[in-house]
Coordinates of C-alpha atoms in Angstrom, one line a residue:
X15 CA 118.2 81.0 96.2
X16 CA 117.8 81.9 100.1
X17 CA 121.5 83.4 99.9
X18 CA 122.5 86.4 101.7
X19 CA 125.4 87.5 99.5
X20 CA 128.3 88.1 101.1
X21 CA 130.9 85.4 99.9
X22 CA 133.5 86.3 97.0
X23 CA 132.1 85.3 93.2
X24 CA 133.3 81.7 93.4
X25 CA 132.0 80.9 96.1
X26 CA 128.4 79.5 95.4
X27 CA 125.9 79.7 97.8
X28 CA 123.2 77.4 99.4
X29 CA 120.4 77.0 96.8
X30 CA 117.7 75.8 99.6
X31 CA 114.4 77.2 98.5
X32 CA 115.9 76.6 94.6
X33 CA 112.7 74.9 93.6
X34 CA 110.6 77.6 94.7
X35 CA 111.8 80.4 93.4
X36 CA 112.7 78.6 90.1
X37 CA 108.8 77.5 89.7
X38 CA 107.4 81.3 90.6
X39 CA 110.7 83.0 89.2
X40 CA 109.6 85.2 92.6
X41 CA 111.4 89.0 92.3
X42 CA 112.5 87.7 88.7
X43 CA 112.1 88.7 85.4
X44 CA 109.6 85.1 84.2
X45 CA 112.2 83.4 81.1
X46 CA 111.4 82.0 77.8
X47 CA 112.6 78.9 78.9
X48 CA 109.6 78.7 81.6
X49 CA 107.2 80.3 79.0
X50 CA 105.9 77.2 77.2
X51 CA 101.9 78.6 77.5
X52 CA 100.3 79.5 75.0
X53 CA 98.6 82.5 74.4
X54 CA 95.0 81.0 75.1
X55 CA 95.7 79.4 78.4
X56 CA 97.5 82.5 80.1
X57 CA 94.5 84.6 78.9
X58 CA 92.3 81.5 80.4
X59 CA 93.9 81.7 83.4
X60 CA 94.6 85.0 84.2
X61 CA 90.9 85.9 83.6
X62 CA 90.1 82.6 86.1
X63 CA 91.4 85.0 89.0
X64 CA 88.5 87.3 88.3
X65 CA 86.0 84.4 89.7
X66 CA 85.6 86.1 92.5
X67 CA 81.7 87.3 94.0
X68 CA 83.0 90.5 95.7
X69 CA 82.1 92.2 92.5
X70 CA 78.3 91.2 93.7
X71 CA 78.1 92.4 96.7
X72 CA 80.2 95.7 95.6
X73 CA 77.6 96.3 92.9
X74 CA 74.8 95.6 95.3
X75 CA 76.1 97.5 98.4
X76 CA 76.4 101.1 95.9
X77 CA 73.4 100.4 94.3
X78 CA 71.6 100.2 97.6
X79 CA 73.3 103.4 99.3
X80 CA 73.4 105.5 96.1
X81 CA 70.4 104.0 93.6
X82 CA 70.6 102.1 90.4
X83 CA 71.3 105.2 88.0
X84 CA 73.9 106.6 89.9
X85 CA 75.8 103.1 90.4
X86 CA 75.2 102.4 87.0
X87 CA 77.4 105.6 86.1
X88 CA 79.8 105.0 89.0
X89 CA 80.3 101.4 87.1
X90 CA 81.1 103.1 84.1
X91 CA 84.0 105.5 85.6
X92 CA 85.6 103.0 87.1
X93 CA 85.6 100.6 83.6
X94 CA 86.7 103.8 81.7
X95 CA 89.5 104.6 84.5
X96 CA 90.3 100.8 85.0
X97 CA 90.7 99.8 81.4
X98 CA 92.7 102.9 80.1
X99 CA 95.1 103.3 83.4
X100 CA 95.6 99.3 83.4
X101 CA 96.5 98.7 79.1
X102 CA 100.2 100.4 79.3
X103 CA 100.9 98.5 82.7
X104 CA 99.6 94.9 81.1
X105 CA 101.5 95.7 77.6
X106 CA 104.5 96.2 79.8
X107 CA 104.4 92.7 81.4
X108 CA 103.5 90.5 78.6
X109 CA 105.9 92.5 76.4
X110 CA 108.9 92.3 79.0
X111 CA 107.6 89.5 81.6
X112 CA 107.9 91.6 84.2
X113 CA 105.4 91.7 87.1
X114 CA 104.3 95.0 88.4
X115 CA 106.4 95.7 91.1
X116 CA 109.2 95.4 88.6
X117 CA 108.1 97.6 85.9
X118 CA 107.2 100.2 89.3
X119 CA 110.6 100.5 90.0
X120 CA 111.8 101.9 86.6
X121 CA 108.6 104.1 85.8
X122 CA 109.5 106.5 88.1
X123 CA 109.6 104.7 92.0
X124 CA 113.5 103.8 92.1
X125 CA 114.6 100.3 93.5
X126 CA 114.1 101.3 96.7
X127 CA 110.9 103.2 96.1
X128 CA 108.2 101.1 94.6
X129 CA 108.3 99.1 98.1
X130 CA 105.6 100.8 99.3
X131 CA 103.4 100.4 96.2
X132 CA 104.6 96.7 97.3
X133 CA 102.7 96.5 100.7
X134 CA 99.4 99.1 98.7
X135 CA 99.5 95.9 96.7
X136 CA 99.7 93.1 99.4
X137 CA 97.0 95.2 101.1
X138 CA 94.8 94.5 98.5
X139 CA 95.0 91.1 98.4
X140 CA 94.6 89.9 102.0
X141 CA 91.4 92.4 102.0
X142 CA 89.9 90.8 99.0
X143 CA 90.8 87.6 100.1
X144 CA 89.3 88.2 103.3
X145 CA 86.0 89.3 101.7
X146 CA 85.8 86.3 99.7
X147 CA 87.1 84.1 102.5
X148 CA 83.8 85.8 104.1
X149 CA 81.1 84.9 101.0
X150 CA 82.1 81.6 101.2
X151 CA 82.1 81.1 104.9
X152 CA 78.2 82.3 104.7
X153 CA 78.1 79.8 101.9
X154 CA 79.3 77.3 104.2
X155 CA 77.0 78.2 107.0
X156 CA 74.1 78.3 104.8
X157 CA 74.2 75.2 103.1
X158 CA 75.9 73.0 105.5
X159 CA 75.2 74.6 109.2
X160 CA 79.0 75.4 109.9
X161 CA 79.4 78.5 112.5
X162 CA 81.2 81.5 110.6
X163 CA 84.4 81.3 112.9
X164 CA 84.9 78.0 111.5
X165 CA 84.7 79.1 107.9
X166 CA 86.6 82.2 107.9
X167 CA 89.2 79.4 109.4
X168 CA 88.4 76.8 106.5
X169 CA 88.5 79.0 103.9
X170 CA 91.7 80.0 104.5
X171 CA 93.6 76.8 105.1
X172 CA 92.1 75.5 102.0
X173 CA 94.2 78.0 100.2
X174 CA 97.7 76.7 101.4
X175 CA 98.3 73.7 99.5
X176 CA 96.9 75.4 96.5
X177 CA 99.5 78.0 96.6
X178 CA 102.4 75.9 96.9
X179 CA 103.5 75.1 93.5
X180 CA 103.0 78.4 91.7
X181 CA 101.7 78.9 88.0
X182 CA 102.0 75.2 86.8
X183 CA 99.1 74.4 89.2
X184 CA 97.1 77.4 89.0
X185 CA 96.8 77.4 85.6
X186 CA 95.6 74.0 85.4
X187 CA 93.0 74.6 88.2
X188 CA 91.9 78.1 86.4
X189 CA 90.9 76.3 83.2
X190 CA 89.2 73.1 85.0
X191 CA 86.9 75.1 86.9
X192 CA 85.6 78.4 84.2
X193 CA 83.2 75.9 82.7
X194 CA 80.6 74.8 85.8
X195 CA 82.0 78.5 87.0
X196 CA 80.4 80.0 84.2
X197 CA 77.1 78.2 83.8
X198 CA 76.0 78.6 87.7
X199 CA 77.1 82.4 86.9
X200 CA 74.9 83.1 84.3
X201 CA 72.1 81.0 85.1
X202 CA 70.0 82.9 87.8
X203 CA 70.0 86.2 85.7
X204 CA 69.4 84.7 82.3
X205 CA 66.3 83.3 84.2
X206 CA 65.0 86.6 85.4
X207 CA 65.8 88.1 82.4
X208 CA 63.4 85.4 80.8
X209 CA 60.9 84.7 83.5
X210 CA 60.6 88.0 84.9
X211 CA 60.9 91.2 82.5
X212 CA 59.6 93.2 84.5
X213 CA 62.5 93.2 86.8
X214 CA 64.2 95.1 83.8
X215 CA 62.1 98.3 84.7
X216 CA 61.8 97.5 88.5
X217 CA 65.9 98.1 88.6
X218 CA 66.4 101.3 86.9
X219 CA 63.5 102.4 88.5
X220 CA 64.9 101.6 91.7
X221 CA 66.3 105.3 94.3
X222 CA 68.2 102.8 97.2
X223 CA 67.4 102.1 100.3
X224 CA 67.1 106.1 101.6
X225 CA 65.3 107.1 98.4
X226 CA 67.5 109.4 97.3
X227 CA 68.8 107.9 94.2
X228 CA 68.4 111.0 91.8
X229 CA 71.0 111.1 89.5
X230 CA 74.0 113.4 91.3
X231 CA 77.7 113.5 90.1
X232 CA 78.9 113.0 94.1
X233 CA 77.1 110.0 93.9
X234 CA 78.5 108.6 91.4
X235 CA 82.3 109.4 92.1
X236 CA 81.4 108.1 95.5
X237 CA 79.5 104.7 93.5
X238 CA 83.0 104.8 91.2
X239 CA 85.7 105.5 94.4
X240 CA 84.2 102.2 96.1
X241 CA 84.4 100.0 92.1
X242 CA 88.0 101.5 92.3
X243 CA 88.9 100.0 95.4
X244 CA 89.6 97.1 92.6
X245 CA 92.5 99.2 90.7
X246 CA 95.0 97.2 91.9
X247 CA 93.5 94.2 90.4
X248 CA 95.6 94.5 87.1
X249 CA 98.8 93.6 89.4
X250 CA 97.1 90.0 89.8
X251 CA 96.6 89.9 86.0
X252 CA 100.0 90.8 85.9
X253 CA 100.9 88.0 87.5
X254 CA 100.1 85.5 84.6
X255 CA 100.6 88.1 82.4
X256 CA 104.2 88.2 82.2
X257 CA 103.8 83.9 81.4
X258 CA 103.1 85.5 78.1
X259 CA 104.9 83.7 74.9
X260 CA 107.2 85.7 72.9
X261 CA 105.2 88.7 70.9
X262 CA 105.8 87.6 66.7
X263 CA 104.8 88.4 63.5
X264 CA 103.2 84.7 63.7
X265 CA 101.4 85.3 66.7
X266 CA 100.8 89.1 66.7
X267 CA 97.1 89.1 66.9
X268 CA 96.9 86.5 69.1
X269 CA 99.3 88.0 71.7
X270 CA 97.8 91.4 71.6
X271 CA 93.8 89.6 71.7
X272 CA 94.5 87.8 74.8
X273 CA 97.2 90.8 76.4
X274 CA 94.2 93.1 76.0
X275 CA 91.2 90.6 77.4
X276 CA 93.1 89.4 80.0
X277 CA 95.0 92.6 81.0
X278 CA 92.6 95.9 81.1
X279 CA 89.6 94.0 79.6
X280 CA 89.4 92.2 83.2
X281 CA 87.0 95.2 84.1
X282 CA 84.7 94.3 81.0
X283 CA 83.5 91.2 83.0
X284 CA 84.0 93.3 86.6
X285 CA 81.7 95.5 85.7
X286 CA 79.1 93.1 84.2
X287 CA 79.0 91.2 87.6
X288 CA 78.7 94.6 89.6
X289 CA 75.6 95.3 87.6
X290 CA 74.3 92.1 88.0
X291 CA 74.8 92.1 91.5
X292 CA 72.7 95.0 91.7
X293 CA 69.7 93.7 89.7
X294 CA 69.7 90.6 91.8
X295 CA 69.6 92.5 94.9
X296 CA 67.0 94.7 93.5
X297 CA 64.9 91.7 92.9
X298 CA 65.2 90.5 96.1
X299 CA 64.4 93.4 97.4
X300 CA 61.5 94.2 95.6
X301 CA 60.1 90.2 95.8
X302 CA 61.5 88.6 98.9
X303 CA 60.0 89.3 102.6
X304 CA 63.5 90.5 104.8
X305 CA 65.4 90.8 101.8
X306 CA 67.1 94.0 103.4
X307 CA 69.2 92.1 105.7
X308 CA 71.1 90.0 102.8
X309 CA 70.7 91.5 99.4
X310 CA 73.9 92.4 99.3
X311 CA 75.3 89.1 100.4
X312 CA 76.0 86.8 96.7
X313 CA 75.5 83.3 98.4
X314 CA 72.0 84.3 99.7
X315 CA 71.4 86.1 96.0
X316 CA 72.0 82.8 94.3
X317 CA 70.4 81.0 96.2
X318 CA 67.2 82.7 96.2
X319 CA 67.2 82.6 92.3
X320 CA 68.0 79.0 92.1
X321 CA 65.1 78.2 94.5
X322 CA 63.0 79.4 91.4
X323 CA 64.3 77.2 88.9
X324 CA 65.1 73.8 91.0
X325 CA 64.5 72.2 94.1
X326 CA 65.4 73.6 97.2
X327 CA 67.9 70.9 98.3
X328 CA 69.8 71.1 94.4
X329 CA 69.3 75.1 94.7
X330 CA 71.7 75.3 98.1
X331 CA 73.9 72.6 96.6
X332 CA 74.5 74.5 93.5
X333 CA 74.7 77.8 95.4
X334 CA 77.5 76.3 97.9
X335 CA 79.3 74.7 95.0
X336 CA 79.4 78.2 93.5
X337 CA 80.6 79.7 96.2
X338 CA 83.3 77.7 96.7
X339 CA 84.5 77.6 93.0
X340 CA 84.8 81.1 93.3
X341 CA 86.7 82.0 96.6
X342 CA 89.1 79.3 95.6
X343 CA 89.7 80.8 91.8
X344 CA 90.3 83.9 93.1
X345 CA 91.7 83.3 96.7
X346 CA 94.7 81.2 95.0
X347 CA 95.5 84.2 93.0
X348 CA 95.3 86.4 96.2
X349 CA 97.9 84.1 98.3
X350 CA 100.3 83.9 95.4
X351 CA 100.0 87.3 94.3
X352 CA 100.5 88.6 97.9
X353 CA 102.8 86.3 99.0
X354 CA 105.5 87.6 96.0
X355 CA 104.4 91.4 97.2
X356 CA 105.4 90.8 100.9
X357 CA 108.5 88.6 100.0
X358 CA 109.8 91.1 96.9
X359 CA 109.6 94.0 99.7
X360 CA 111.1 92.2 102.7
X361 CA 114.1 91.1 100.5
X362 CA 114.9 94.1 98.8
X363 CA 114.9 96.3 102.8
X364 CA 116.4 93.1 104.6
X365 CA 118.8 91.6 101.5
X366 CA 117.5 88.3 102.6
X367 CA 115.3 86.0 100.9
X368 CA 113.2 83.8 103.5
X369 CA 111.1 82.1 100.6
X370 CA 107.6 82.9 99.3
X371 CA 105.8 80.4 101.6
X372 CA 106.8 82.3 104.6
X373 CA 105.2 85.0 103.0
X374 CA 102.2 83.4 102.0
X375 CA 101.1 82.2 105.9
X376 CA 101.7 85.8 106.9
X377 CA 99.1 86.9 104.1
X378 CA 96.4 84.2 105.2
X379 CA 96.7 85.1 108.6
X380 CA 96.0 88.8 108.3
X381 CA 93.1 88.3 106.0
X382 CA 92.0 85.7 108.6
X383 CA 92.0 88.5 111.4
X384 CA 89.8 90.3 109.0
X385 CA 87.1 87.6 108.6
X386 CA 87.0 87.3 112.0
X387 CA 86.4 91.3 112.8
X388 CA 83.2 91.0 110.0
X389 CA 84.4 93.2 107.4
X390 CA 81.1 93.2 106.0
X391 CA 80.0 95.6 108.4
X392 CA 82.3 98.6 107.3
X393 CA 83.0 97.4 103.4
X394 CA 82.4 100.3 101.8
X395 CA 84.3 102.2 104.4
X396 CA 87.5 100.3 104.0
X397 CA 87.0 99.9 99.8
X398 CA 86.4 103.7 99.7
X399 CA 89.5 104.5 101.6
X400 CA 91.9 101.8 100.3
X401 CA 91.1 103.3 96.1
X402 CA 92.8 106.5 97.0
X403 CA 95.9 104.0 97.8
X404 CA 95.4 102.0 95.0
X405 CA 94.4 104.3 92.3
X406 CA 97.3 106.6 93.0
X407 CA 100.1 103.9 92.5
X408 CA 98.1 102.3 89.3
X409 CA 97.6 105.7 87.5
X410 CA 101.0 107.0 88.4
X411 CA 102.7 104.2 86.8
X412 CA 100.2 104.6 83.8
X413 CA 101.2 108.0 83.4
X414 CA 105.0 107.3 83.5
X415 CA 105.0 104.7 80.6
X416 CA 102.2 106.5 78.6
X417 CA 103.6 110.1 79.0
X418 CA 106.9 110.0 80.4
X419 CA 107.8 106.9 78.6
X420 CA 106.6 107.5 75.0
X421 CA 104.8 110.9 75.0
X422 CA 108.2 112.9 76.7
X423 CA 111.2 110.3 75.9
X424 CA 112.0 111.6 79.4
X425 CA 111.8 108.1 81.1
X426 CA 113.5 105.2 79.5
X427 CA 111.6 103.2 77.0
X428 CA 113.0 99.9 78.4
X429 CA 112.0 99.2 81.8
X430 CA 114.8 98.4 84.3
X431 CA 114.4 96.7 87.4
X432 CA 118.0 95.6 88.7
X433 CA 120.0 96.7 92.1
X434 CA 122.7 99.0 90.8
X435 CA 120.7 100.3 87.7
X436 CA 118.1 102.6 89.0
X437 CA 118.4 105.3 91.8
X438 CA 117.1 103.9 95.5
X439 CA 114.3 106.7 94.8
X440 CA 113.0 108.2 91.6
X441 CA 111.4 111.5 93.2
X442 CA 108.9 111.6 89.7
X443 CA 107.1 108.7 90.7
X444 CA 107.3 108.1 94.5
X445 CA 106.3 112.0 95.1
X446 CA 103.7 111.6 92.6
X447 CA 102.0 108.9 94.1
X448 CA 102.4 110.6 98.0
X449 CA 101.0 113.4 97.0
X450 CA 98.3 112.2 95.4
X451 CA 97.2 109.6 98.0
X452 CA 98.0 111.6 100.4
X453 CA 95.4 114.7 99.5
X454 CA 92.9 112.3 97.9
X455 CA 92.9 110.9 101.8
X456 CA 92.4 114.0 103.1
X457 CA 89.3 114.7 100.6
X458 CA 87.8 111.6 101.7
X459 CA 87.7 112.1 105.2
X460 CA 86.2 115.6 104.7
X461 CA 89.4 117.8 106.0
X462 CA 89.0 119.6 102.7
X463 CA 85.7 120.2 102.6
X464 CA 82.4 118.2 102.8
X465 CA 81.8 118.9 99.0
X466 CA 85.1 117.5 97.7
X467 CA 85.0 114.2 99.7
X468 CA 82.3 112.8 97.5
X469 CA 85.4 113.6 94.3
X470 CA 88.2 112.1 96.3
X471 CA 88.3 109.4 93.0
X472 CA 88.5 112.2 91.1
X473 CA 91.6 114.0 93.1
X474 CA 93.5 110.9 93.5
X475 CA 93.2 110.2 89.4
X476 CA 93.4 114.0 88.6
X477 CA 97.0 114.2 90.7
X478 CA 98.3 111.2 89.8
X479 CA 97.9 111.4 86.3
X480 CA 99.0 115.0 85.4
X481 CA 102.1 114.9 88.7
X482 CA 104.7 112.4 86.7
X483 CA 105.1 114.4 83.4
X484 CA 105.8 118.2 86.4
X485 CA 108.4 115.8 88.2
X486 CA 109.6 114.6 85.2
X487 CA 110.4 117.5 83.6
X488 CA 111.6 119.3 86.8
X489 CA 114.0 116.7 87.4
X490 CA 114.8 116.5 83.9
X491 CA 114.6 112.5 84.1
X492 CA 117.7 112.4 86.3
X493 CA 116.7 110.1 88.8
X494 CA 115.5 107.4 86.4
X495 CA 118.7 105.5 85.9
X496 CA 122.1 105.3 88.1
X497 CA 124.2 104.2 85.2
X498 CA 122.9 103.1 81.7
X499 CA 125.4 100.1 80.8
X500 CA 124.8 97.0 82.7
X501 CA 128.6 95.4 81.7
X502 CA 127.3 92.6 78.9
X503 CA 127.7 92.7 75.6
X504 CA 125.2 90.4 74.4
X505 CA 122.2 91.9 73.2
X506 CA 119.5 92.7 75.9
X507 CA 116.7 91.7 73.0
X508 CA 115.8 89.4 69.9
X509 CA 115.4 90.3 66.1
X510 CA 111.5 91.0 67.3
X511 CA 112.1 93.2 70.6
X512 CA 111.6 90.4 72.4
X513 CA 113.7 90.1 75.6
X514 CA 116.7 87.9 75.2
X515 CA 116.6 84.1 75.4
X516 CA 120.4 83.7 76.2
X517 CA 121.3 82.2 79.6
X518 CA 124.5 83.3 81.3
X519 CA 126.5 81.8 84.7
X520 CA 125.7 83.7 88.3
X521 CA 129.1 83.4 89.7
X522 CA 127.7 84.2 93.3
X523 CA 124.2 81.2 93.4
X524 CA 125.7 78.8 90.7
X525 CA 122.8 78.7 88.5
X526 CA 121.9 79.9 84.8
X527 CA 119.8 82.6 83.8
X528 CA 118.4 84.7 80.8
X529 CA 120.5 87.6 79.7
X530 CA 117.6 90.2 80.9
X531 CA 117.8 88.7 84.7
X532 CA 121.4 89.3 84.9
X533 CA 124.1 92.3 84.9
X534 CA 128.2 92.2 85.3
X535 CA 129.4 91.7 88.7
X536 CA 131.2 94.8 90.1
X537 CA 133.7 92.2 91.7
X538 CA 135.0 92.1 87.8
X539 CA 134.3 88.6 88.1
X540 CA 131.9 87.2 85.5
X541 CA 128.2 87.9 85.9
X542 CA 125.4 88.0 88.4
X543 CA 121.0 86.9 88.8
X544 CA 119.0 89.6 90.1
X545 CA 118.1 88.0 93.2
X546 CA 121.6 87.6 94.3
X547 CA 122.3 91.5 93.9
X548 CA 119.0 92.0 95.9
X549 CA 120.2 89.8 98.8
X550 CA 123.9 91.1 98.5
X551 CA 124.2 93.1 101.8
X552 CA 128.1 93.9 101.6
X553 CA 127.5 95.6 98.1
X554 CA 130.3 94.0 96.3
X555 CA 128.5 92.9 93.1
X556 CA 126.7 96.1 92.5
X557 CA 128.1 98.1 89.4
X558 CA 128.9 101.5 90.7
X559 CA 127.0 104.8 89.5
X560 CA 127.8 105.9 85.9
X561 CA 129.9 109.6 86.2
X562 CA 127.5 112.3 86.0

């Protein structure tokens, strides 16, 4: 599958990389035949990549700058925006088992056009990797004495092997380790709760750390811009997502239980541990001499807590043993789901598939250059900037498949992703999301005014939500599909709208694939995979633009 197409269609080429890209089904459409989970486990496992303890220290970190009310509310924005902007997107995937890059490019980017969404994506992950990378590194210094440098650098290499085999292992690691996850979660606040009531009132009483924590609507969009800095998370639930089983009368509820818990619901449990953060760093603040200088950091929060309950020597065990579970739940799900971003957009520009694990180095490495520079020092700074990004590509696709989509019947219902059948640009969506990152930027570096760059959340959202349905209409939905007919007869979906189980020949890689992964060759010649039309740099098997 590392082809650069240029042969003739009988000509089969080299299938190196083969079992990689057959495991991951990277820049694919994921088959029935791979889909053998149930229902339960990719729920189970795509909820096991929210492990992570960033949401702790985000919690904590507004909380302390803008006061518990006002984080409280910021909390809620971002669950409201998060869940409602993230359902059409996750319905999309499990329904059509598509990841998010390929349901971008037909809800309004173009083929060519959702690359950049592509690296907004991979951006996220090596910066949340990174942050976790850095929680566990102080885990690792705390409990065991090893110097920071050297845990940013273990951290990371732990990752590698992890990430090797794609879903088969990551699912199994995601349901071994929710259990003990779980219980030394919920332990040290379940304990306050009981031991200490009065830390109920102590933390909504509480103004932050200037004193200022009145209840103010800047605040709060500034409290909800930094919780949206995690928009882009429903790409990684996308990534198990589209494992989904096919959707049946048999298994409706099921299907839609876990599409909806593990897809938007993912901010239901983010938004719990961002509050919790927050009342543990209140806590400590309120009860612990020099608190100030770590409430904010999660190993020291569980730590402190679990010196209360146990001895100290169990307490930094179990707090170390946390920490790791954690950055490794959620760290695998950051190197795989990056490493398909950067690979997906360096094939489609270059037509040449190097394989995911190239990829995957080139992730570590950057979010290992961030450890190193202690992003904990400017968090807020870079979460606060990077939402604008985020949020703009996230809502713009929301508002393609919700209004566009089904509201307008201006953009296809079916989503496309294949070289040949969309337009290398969709204007609708692409100028949507420019725009609106690029003036939500602008807000929240104050070049429109110091009043609006406390709203910039509220700008990027605003603009990215209401743009698609103007383009769309101004265009009149012309740029959504090059041509309409793909070449095949047989049926692109089952008796139950599921899409197609039936496997035809690639004529150019030699190897069978579902109906909805392939289209005719424009050689005449029989039919051709996905992945061989992106890597096909002379052109030959892409179906030429339908007469306008």
């Amino acid at each position: 599958m590392s082809q650069d197409v240029q042969a003739g269609p009988a000509e089969a080429a080299p299938v190196t990389k083969a079992n990689e890209t057959l495991e991951d089904y990277t820049l694919r459409f994921a088959p029935r035949s791979y889909r053998k989970w149930s229902t339960g486990v990719v729920a189970t496992s795509a909820l096991g990549g929210i492990a992570y303890l960033a949401d702790f220290a985000i919690g904590a970190n507004i909380g302390i700058s803008y006061g518990t009310v006002n984080a409280l509310w910021g909390i809620a924005v971002f669950a409201v925006v998060i869940f409602l902007s993230g359902f059409p997107l996750a319905f999309y995937a499990a329904r059509y088992n598509l990841d998010l890059d390929l349901i971008t490019r037909g809800s309004g980017f173009g083929y060519y056009g959702s690359v950049v969404t592509n690296v907004i994506f991979a951006t996220f992950t090596f910066i949340f990797f990174a942050l976790e990378g850095s929680i566990m590194a102080q885990g690792l210094e705390l409990g065991l004495g090893i110097p920071l440098w050297i845990g940013y650098a273990a951290s990371t290499i732990v990752i590698f092997p992890l990430v090797v085999y794609g879903m088969s292992l990551l699912s199994k690691l995601q349901l071994w380790t929710t259990p003990l996850w779980l219980v030394l979660m919920v332990l040290p606040f379940v304990y306050l709760l009981v031991s200490h009531p009065e830390s109920v009132s102590a933390f909504f009483a509480y103004q932050g750390e200037e004193g200022q924590g009145t209840p103010s609507l800047g605040s709060v969009m500034l409290a909800a811009g930094v919780c949206l800095s995690l928009i882009a998370q429903i790409a990684e639930q996308i990534d198990y997502l589209r494992f989904m089983p096919p959707k049946t009368p048999e298994n409706s509820r099921r299907w839609w239980a876990a599409t909806v818990l593990a897809g938007p619901g993912w901010v239901i449990f983010g938004a719990a541990k961002q509050v919790v953060g927050l009342f543990l760093a209140v806590y400590l603040l309120a009860n612990v001499a020099g608190a100030s200088d770590f409430a904010n950091e999660p190993v020291r929060q569980f730590l402190e807590i679990y010196t209360n309950i146990m001895p100290a020597w169990l307490a930094l065990t179990l707090a170390v043993i946390l920490v790791v579970i954690s950055q490794i739940k959620i760290n695998v799900t950051n190197a795989y789901s990056g490493s398909l971003a950067w690979t997906n957009s360096y094939t489609r520009v270059t037509k040449h598939y190097p394989g995911r694990l190239v990829f995957l180095g080139v992730n570590l490495v950057i979010a290992l250059i961030l450890m190193e520079a202690n992003m904990f020092d400017f968090l807020n700074t870079i979460l606060g900037f990077y939402a604008n990004c985020g949020m703009a590509w996230v809502v713009v696709v929301a508002s393609d498949i919700a209004i566009n989509k089904y509201l307008l019947g201006i953009s296809p219902k079916q989503p496309e992703f294949r070289r040949g059948m969309l337009y290398d640009v969709n204007p609708v969506g692409f100028g949507s999301m420019l725009i609106a990152a690029g003036v939500s930027i602008l807000a929240f570096f104050g070049a429109l005014g110091d009043t609006l760059a406390s709203y910039s959340p509220l700008v990027a959202i605003v603009l990215a939500f209401v743009l698609p349905p103007v383009l769309a209409l101004a265009t009149r939905g012309k740029y959504y599909l090059r041509r309409t007919d793909d070449g095949i007869a047989a049926p692109m979906h089952d008796e139950h709208g599921n899409p197609s189980g039936e496997t035809l020949h690639c004529v150019v890689c030699g190897q069978d694939f579902e109906r909805p992964d392939m289209t005719a060759s424009g050689t005449g010649t029989g039919h051709v995979c996905s992945l061989c039309l992106s890597t096909d740099r002379s052109g030959a098997h892409v179906l030429p633009a339908a007469p306008q």
